XYZ file of N, CA and C in Angstrom:
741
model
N -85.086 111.460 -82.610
C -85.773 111.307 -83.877
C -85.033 110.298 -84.720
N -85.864 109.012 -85.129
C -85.411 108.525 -86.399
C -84.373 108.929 -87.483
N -83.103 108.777 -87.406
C -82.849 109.363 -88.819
C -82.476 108.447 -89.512
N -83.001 109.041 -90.705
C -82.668 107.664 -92.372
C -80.736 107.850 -92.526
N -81.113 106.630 -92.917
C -79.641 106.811 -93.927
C -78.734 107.258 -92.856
N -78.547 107.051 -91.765
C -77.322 107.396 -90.605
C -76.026 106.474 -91.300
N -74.962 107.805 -91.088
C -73.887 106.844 -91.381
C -72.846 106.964 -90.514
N -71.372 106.371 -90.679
C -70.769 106.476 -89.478
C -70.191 107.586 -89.255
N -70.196 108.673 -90.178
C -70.237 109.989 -89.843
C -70.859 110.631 -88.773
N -71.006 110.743 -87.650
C -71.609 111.643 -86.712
C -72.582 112.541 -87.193
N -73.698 112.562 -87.713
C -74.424 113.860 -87.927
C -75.759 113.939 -87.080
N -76.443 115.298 -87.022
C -77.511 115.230 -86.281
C -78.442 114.419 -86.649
N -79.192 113.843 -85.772
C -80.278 112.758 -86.070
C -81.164 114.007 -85.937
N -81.204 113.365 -85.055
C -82.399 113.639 -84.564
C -82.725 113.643 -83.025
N -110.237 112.816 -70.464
C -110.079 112.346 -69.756
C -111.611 112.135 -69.968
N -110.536 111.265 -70.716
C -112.023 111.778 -71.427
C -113.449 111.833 -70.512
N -114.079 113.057 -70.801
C -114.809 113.673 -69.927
C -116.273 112.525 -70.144
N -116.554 112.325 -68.529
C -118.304 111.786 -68.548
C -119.682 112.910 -68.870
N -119.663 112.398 -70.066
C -121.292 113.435 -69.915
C -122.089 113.278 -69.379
N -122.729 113.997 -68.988
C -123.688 113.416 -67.825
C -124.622 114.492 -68.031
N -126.219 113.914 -68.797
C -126.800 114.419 -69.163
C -128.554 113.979 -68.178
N -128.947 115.537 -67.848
C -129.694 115.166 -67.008
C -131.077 114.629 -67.381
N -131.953 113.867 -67.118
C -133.121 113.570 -67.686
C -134.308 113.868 -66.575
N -134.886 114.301 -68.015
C -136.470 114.840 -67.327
C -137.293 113.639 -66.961
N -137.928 113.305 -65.889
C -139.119 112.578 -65.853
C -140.157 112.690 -65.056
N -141.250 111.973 -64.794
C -142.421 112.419 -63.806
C -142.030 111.887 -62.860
N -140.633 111.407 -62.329
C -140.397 110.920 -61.030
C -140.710 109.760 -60.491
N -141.121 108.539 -61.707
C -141.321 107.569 -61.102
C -139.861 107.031 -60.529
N -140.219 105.671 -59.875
C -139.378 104.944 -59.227
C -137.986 104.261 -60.386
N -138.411 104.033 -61.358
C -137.905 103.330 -62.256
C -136.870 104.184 -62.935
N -136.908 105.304 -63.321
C -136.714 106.690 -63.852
C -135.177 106.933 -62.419
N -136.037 106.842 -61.241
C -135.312 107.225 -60.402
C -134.084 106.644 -59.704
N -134.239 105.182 -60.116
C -133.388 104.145 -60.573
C -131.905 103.788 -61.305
N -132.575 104.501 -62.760
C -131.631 104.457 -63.482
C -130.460 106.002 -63.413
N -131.633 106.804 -62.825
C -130.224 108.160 -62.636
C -129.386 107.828 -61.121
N -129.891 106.596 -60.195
C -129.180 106.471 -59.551
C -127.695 105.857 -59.962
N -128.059 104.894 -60.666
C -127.298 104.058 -61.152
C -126.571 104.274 -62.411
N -126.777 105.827 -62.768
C -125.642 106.393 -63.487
C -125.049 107.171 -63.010
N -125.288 107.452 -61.826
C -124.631 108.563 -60.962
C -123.330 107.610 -60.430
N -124.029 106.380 -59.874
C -123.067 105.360 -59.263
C -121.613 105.173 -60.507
N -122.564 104.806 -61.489
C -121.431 104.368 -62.735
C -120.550 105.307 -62.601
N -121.270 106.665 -63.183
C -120.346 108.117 -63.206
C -119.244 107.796 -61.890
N -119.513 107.804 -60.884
C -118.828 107.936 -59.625
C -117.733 107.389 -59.375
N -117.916 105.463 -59.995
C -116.936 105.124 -59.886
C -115.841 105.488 -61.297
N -116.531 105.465 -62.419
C -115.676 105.720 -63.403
C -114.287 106.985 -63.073
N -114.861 108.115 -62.167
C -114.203 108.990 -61.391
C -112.990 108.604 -60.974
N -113.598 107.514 -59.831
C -113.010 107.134 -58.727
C -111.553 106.437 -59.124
N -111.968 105.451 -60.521
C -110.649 104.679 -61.175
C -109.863 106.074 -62.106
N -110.415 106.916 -62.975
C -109.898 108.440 -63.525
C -108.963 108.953 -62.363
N -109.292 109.277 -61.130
C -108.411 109.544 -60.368
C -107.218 109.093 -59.582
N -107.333 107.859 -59.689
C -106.316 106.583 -59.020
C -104.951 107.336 -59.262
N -104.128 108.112 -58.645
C -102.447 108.169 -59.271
C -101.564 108.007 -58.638
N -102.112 107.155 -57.173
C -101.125 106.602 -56.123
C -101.377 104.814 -55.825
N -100.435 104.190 -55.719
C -100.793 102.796 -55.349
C -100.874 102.250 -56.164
N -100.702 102.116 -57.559
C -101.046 101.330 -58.291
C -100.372 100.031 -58.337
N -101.327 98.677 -58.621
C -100.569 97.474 -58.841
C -99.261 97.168 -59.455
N -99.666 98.226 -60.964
C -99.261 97.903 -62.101
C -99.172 99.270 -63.251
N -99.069 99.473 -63.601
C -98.774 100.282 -64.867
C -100.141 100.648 -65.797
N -101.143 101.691 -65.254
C -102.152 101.381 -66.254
C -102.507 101.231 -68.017
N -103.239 100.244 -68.242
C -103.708 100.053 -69.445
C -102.143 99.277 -70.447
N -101.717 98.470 -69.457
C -100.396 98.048 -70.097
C -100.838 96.371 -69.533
N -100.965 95.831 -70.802
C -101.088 94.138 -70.408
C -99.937 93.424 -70.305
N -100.212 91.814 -70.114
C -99.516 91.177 -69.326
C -97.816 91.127 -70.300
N -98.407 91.237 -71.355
C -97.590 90.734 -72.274
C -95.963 91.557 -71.970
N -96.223 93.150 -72.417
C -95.541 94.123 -72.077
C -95.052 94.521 -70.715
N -95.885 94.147 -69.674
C -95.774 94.248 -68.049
C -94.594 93.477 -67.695
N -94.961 91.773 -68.370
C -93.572 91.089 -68.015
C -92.529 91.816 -67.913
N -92.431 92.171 -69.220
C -90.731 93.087 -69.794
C -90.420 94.210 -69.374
N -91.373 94.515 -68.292
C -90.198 95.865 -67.490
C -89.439 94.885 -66.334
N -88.297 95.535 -66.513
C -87.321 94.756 -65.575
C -87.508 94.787 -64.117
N -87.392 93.911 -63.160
C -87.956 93.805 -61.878
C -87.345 94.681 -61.192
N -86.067 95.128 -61.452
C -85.670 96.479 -60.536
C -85.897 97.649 -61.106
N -86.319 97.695 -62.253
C -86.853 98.819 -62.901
C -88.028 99.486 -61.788
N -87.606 101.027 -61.602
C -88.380 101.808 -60.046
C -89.100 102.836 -61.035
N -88.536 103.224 -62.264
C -89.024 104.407 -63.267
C -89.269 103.986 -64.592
N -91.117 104.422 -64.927
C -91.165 103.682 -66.162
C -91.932 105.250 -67.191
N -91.413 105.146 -68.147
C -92.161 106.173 -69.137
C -92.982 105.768 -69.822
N -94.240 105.975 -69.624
C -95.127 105.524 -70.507
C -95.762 106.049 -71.823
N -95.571 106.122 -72.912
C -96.242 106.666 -74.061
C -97.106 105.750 -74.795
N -98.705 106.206 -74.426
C -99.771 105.706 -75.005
C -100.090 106.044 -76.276
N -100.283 105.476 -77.149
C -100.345 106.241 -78.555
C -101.795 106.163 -78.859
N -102.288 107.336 -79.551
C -103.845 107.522 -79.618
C -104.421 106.002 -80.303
N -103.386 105.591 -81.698
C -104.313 104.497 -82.426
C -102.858 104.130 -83.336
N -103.209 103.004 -83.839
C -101.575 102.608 -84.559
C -101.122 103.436 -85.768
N -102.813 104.213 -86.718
C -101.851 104.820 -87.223
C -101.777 106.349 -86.906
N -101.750 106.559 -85.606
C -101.927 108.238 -85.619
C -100.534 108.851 -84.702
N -99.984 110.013 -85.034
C -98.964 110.345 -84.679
C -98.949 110.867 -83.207
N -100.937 110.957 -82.443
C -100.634 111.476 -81.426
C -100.782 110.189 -80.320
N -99.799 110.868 -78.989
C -99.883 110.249 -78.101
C -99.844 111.408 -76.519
N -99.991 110.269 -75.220
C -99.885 111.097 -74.366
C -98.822 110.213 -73.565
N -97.671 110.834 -72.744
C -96.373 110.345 -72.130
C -96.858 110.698 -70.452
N -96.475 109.220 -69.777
C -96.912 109.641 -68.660
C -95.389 108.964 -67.993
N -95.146 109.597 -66.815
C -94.100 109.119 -65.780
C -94.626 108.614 -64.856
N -94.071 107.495 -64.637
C -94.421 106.408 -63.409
C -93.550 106.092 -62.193
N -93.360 106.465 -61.085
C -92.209 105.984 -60.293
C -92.943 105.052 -59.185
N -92.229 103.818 -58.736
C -92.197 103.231 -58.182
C -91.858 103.081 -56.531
N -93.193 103.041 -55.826
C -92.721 103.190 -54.779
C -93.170 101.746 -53.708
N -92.352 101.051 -52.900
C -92.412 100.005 -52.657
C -92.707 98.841 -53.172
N -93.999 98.796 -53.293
C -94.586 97.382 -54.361
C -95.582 98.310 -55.109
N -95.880 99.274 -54.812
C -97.016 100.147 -55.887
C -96.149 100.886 -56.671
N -96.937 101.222 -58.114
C -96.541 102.814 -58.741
C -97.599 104.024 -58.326
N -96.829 104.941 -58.636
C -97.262 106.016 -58.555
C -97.013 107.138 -59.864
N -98.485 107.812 -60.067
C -98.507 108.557 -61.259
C -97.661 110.131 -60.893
N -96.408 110.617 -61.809
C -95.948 111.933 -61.256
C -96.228 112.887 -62.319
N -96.539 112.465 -63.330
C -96.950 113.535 -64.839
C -97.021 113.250 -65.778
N -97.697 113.983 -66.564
C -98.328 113.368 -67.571
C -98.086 114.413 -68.861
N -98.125 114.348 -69.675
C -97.846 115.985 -70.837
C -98.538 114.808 -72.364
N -99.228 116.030 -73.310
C -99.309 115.420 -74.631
C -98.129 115.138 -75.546
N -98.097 114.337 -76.349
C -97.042 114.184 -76.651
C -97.090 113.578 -78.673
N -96.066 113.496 -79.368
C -96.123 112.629 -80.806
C -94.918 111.372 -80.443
N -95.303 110.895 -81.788
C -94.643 109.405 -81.961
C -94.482 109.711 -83.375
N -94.079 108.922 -84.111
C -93.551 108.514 -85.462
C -95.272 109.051 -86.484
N -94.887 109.742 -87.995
C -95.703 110.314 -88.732
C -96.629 109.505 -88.880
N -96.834 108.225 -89.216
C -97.640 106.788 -89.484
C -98.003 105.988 -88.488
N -97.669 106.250 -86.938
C -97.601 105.521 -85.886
C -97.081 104.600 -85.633
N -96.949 103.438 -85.628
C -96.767 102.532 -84.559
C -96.137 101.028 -85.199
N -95.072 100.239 -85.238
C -94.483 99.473 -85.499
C -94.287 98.399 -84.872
N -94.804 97.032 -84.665
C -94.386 96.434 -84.033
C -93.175 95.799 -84.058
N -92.734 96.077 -85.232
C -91.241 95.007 -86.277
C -90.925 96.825 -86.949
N -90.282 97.348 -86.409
C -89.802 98.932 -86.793
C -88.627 98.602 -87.734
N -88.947 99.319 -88.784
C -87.365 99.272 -89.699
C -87.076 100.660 -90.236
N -85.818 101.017 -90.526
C -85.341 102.122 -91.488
C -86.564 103.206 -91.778
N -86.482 104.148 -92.119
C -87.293 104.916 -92.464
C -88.836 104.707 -92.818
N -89.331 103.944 -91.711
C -91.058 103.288 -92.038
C -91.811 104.314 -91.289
N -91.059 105.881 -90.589
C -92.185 106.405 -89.828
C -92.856 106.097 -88.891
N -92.672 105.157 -88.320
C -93.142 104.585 -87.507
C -92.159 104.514 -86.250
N -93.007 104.366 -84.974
C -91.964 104.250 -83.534
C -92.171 103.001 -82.894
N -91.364 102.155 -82.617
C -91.109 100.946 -82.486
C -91.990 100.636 -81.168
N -93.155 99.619 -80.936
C -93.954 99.241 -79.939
C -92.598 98.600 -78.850
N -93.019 98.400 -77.809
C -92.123 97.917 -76.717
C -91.615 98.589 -75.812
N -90.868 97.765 -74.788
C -90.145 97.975 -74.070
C -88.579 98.357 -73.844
N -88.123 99.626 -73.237
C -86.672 99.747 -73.928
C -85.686 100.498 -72.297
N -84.870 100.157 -72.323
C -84.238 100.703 -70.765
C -83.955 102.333 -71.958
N -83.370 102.888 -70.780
C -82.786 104.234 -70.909
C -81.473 105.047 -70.546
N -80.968 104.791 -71.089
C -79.506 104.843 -70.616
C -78.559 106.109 -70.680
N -78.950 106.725 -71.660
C -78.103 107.939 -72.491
C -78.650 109.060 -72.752
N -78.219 110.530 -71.751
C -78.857 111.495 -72.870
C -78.233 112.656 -73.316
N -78.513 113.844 -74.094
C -77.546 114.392 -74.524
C -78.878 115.770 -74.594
N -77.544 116.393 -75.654
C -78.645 117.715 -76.333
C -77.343 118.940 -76.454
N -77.952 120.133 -77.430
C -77.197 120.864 -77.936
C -77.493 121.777 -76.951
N -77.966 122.222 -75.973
C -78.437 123.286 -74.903
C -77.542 122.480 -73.525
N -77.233 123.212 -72.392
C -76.044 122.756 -71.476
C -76.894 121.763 -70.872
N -76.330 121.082 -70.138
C -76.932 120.001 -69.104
C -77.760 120.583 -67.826
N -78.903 120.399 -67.987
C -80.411 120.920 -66.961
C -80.031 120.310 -65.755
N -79.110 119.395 -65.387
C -79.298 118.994 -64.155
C -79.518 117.502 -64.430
N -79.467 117.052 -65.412
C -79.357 116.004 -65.791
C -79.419 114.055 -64.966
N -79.880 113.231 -64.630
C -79.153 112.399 -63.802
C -78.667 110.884 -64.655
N -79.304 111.345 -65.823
C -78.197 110.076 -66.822
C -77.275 110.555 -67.383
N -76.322 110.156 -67.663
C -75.063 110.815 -68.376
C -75.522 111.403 -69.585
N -75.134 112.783 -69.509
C -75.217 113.678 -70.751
C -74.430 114.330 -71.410
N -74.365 114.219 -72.554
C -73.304 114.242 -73.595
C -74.040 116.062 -74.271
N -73.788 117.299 -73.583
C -73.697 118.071 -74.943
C -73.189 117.758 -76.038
N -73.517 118.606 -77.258
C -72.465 118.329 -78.330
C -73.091 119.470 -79.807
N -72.922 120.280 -80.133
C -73.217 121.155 -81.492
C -73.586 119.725 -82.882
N -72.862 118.709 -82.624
C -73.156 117.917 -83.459
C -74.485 116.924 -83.400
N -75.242 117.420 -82.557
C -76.668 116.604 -82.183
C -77.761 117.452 -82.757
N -77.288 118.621 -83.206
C -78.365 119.813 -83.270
C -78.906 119.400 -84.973
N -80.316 119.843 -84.846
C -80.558 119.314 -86.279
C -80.255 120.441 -87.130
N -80.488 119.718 -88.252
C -79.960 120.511 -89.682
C -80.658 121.397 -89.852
N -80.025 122.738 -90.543
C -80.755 123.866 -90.738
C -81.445 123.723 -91.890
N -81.364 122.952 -92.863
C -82.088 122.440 -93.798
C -83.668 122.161 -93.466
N -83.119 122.044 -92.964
C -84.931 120.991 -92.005
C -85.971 122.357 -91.968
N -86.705 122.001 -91.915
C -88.245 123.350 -91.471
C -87.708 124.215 -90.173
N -87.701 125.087 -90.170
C -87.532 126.166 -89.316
C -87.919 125.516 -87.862
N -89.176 125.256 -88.150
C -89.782 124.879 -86.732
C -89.375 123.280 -85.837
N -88.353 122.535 -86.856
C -87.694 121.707 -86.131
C -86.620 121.810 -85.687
N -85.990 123.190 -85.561
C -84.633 123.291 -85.310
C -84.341 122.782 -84.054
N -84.581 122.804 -83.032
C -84.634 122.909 -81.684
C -85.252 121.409 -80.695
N -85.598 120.659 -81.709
C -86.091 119.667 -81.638
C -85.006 118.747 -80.745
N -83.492 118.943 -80.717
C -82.451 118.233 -80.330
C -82.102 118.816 -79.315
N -82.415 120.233 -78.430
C -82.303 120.823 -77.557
C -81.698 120.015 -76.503
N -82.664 119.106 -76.566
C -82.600 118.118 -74.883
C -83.909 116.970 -75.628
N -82.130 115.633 -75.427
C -82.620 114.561 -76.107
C -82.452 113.576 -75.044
N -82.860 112.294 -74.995
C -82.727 111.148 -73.961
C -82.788 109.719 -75.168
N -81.953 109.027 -74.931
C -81.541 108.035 -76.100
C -82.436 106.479 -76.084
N -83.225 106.306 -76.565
C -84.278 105.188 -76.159
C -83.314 103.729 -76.888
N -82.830 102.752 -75.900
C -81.978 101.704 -76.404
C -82.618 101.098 -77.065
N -83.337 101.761 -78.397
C -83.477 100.180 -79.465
C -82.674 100.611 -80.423
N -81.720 99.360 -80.920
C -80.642 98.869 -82.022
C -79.409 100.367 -81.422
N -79.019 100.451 -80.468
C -78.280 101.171 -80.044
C -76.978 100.387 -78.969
N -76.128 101.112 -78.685
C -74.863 100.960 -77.932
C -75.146 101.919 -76.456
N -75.788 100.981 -75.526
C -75.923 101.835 -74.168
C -74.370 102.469 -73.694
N -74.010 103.357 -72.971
C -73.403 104.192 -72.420
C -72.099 105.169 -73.661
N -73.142 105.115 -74.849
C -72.798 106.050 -75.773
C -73.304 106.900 -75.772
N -72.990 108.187 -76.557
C -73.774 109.364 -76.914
C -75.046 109.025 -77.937
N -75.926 110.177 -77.488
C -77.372 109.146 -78.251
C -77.244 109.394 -79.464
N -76.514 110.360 -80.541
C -76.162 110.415 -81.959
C -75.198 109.179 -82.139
N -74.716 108.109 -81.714
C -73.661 107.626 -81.656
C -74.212 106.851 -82.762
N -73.778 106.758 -84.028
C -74.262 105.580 -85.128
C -74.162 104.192 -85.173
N -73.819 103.838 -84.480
C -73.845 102.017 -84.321
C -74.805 101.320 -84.336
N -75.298 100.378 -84.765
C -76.498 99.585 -84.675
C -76.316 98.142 -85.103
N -76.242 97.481 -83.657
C -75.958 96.377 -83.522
C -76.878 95.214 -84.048
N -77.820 95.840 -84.660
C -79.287 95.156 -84.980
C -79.111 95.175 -86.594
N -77.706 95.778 -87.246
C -77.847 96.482 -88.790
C -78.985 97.163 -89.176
N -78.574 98.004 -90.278
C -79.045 99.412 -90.357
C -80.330 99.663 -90.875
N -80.645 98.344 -91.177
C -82.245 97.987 -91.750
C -82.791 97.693 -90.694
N -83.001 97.666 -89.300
C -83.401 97.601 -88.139
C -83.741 99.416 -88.020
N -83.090 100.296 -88.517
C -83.136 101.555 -87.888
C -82.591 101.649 -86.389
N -82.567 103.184 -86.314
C -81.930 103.917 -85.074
C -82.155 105.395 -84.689
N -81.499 105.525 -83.684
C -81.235 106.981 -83.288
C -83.061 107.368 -82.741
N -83.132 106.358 -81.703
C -85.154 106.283 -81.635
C -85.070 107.340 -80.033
N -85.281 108.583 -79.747
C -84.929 109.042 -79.169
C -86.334 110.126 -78.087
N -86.356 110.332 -76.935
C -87.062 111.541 -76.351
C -86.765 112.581 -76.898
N -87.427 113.814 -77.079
C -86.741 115.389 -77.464
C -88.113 116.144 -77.694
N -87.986 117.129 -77.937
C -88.854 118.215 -77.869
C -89.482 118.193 -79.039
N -90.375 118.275 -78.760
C -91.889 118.462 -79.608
C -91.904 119.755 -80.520
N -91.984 119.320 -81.649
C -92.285 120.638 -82.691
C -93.642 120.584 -83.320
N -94.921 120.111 -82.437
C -96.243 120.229 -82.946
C -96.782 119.311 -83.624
N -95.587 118.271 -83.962
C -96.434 117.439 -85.231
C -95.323 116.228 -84.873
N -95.644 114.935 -86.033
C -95.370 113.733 -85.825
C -93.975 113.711 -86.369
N -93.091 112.603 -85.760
C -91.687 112.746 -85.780
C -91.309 111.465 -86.783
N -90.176 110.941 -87.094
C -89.661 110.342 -87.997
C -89.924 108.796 -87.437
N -89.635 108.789 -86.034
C -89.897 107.432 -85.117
C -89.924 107.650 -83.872
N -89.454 108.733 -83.609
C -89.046 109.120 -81.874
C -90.503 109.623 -81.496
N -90.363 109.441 -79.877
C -91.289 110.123 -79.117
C -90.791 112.134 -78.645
N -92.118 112.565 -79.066
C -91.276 114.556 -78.621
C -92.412 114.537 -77.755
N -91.789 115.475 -76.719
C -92.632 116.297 -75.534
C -92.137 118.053 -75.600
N -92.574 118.566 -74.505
C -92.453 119.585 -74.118
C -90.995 120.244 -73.687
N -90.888 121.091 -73.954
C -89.471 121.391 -73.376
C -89.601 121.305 -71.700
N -90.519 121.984 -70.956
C -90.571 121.511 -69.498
C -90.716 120.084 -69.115
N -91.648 119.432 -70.165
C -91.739 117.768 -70.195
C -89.803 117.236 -70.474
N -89.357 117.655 -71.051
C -87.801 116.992 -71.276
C -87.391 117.321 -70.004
N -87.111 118.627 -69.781
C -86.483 119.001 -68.594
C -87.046 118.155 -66.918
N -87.968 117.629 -67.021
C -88.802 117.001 -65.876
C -87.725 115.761 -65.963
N -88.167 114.922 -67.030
C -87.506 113.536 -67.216
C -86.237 113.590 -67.177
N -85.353 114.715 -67.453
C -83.815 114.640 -67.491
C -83.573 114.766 -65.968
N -84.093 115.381 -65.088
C -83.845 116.110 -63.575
C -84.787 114.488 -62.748
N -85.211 113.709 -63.682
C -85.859 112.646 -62.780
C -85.265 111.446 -63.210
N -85.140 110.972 -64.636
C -84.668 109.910 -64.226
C -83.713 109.606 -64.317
N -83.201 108.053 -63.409
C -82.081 108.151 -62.871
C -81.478 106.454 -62.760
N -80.417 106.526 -63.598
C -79.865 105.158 -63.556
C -79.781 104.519 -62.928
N -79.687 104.846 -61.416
C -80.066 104.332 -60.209
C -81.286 103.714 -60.087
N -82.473 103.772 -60.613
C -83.721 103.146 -60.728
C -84.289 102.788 -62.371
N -83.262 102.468 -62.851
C -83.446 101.567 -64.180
C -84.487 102.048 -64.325
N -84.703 103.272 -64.900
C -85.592 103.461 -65.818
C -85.400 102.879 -67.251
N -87.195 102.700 -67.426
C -87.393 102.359 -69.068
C -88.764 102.950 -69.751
N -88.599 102.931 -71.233
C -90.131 103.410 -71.687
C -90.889 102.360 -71.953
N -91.968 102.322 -71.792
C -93.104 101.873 -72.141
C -93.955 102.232 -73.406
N -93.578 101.371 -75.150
C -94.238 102.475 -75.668
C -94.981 101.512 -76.675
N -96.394 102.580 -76.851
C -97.014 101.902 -78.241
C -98.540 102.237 -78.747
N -99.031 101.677 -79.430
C -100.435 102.223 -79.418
C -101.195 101.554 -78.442
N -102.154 102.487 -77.671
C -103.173 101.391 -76.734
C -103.530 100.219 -76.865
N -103.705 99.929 -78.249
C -104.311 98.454 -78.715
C -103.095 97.261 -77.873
N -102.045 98.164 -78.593
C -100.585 96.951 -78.792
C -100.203 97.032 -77.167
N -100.457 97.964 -76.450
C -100.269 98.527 -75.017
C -101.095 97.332 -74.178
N -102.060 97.236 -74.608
C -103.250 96.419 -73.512
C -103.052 95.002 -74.092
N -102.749 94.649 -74.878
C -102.348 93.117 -75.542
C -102.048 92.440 -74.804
C-alpha cells in the first residue's frame, strides 16, 4: 500500500457472460440464418473466453506495454483495472512456457481509491500504470514458503489506528519496484525517484475496498504468488486500466 509522508523512520506502509436470447419466428430461411450466425458468433466468442494455454502474448496488453516485459521474464502478473477511475480490478498470473504463455489464475482484486496513474505521485490515490519487475517480499505472518526473499518483520504490520478492517492488510506483502531499492525489505524507505514520485507500491491482502496505490488480493491469492513466483523467472507485474493496458 501507498504510504504518504514515508520517512526514513521504518514504519508500516502499507466473463462477461453471452446472452443468448432465443427468438421466435415462422422459420423462414432468413430468420434461420441469423440464429445460425449468432450461434457461430456465440461459439467463437467462447472459443477465444476459453483460450488459457498457448498464448502468443499476454491478453488484452498492447504493443506498447508488451515491449517492456523483459525477454527473460517467464512470470508475468497481470492486473486489469475495471476503468481509470475505478478502484476495481481483476489480477491474473501468467507463466511462460516455451514461446507461449499460459493462464494459471485469476482472483478479483483493488488498485488505488481513484484508479489509475500514468505519471503516479505522492499521495494521488492512484496505482501507477506500467511495467515493474518483482523482487522483494515480506509480511508480518511467517514465511508461506515463499520463493523471493522474504523479510518478516512486526514493523510492516499496519497501524492500529487505521480501520479495524485494514489491519491485516500487511499479512503477506510482495514489493512492486517502482521508486524503490530492489533486494531491500519492501517497507524499506528509499526512493530513488524522490519522495514526490511516491512509494512503498506493493501486493497484499485485500480488505474489500480500494487501497492508497497498491494492488490487494486474497489471502489464498497472496499465498499462490508468494509459493510461485520466483526470481529465477524474472517475474514482473503488468498493471493498469484496460484502456492504458491495450494502448
Amino acid at each position: 500500500m501507498h504510504i504518504a509522508g514515508a520517512v526514513r523512520v521504518v514504519v508500516s506502509a502499507a466473463a462477461c457472460g453471452v446472452l443468448l436470447t432465443t427468438l421466435t419466428s415462422c422459420g423462414d430461411s432468413q430468420d434461420t440464418k441469423k440464429r445460425g450466425a449468432g450461434r457461430s458468433a456465440a461459439a467463437e466468442k467462447g472459443k477465444q473466453k476459453e483460450q488459457t494455454t498457448g498464448l502468443k502474448r499476454i491478453p488484452d496488453v498492447g504493443d506498447r506495454l508488451q515491449s517492456q516485459i523483459p525477454a527473460e521474464s517467464r512470470q508475468v502478473v497481470a492486473v486489469y483495472g475495471a476503468g481509470k477511475d475505478s478502484a476495481d480490478s481483476t489480477v491474473v498470473l501468467y507463466t511462460k512456457s516455451g514461446s507461449t504463455w499460459d493462464k494459471v489464475a485469476g482472483w478479483k482484486a483493488h488498485n488505488g481509491k481513484k484508479g489509475w496513474a500514468s505519471n503516479h505521485h505522492e499521495d494521488d490515490k492512484r496505482s501507477p500504470v506500467g511495467v515493474f519487475t518483482l523482487s522483494d517480499a515480506g509480511g508480518v505472518l511467517a514465511d508461506p514458503g515463499a520463493l523471493l526473499p522474504y523479510t518478516r518483520s512486526a514493523s510492516i504490520q499496519a497501524p492500529h489506528y487505521w480501520a479495524k478492517s485494514h489491519w491485516h492488510d500487511f499479512d503477506y506483502v510482495i514489493a512492486i519496484d517502482y521508486n524503490r531499492v530492489k533486494g531491500t525489505p519492501p517497507n524499506d524507505p528509499t526512493r530513488p525517484q524522490g519522495q514526490s514520485k511516491g512509494g512503498s507500491i506493493w501486493l497484499h491482502m485485500d480488505h474489500g475496498s480500494g487501497t492508497s496505490a497498491c494492488v490487494s488480493v486474497s489471502k489464498p491469492a497472496m499465498e499462490k504468488l508468494l509459493r510461485t513466483l520466483d526470481p529465477k523467472q524474472h517475474p514482473v507485474v503488468v498493471m493498469g486500466d484496460r484502456a492504458s493496458l491495450s494502448a
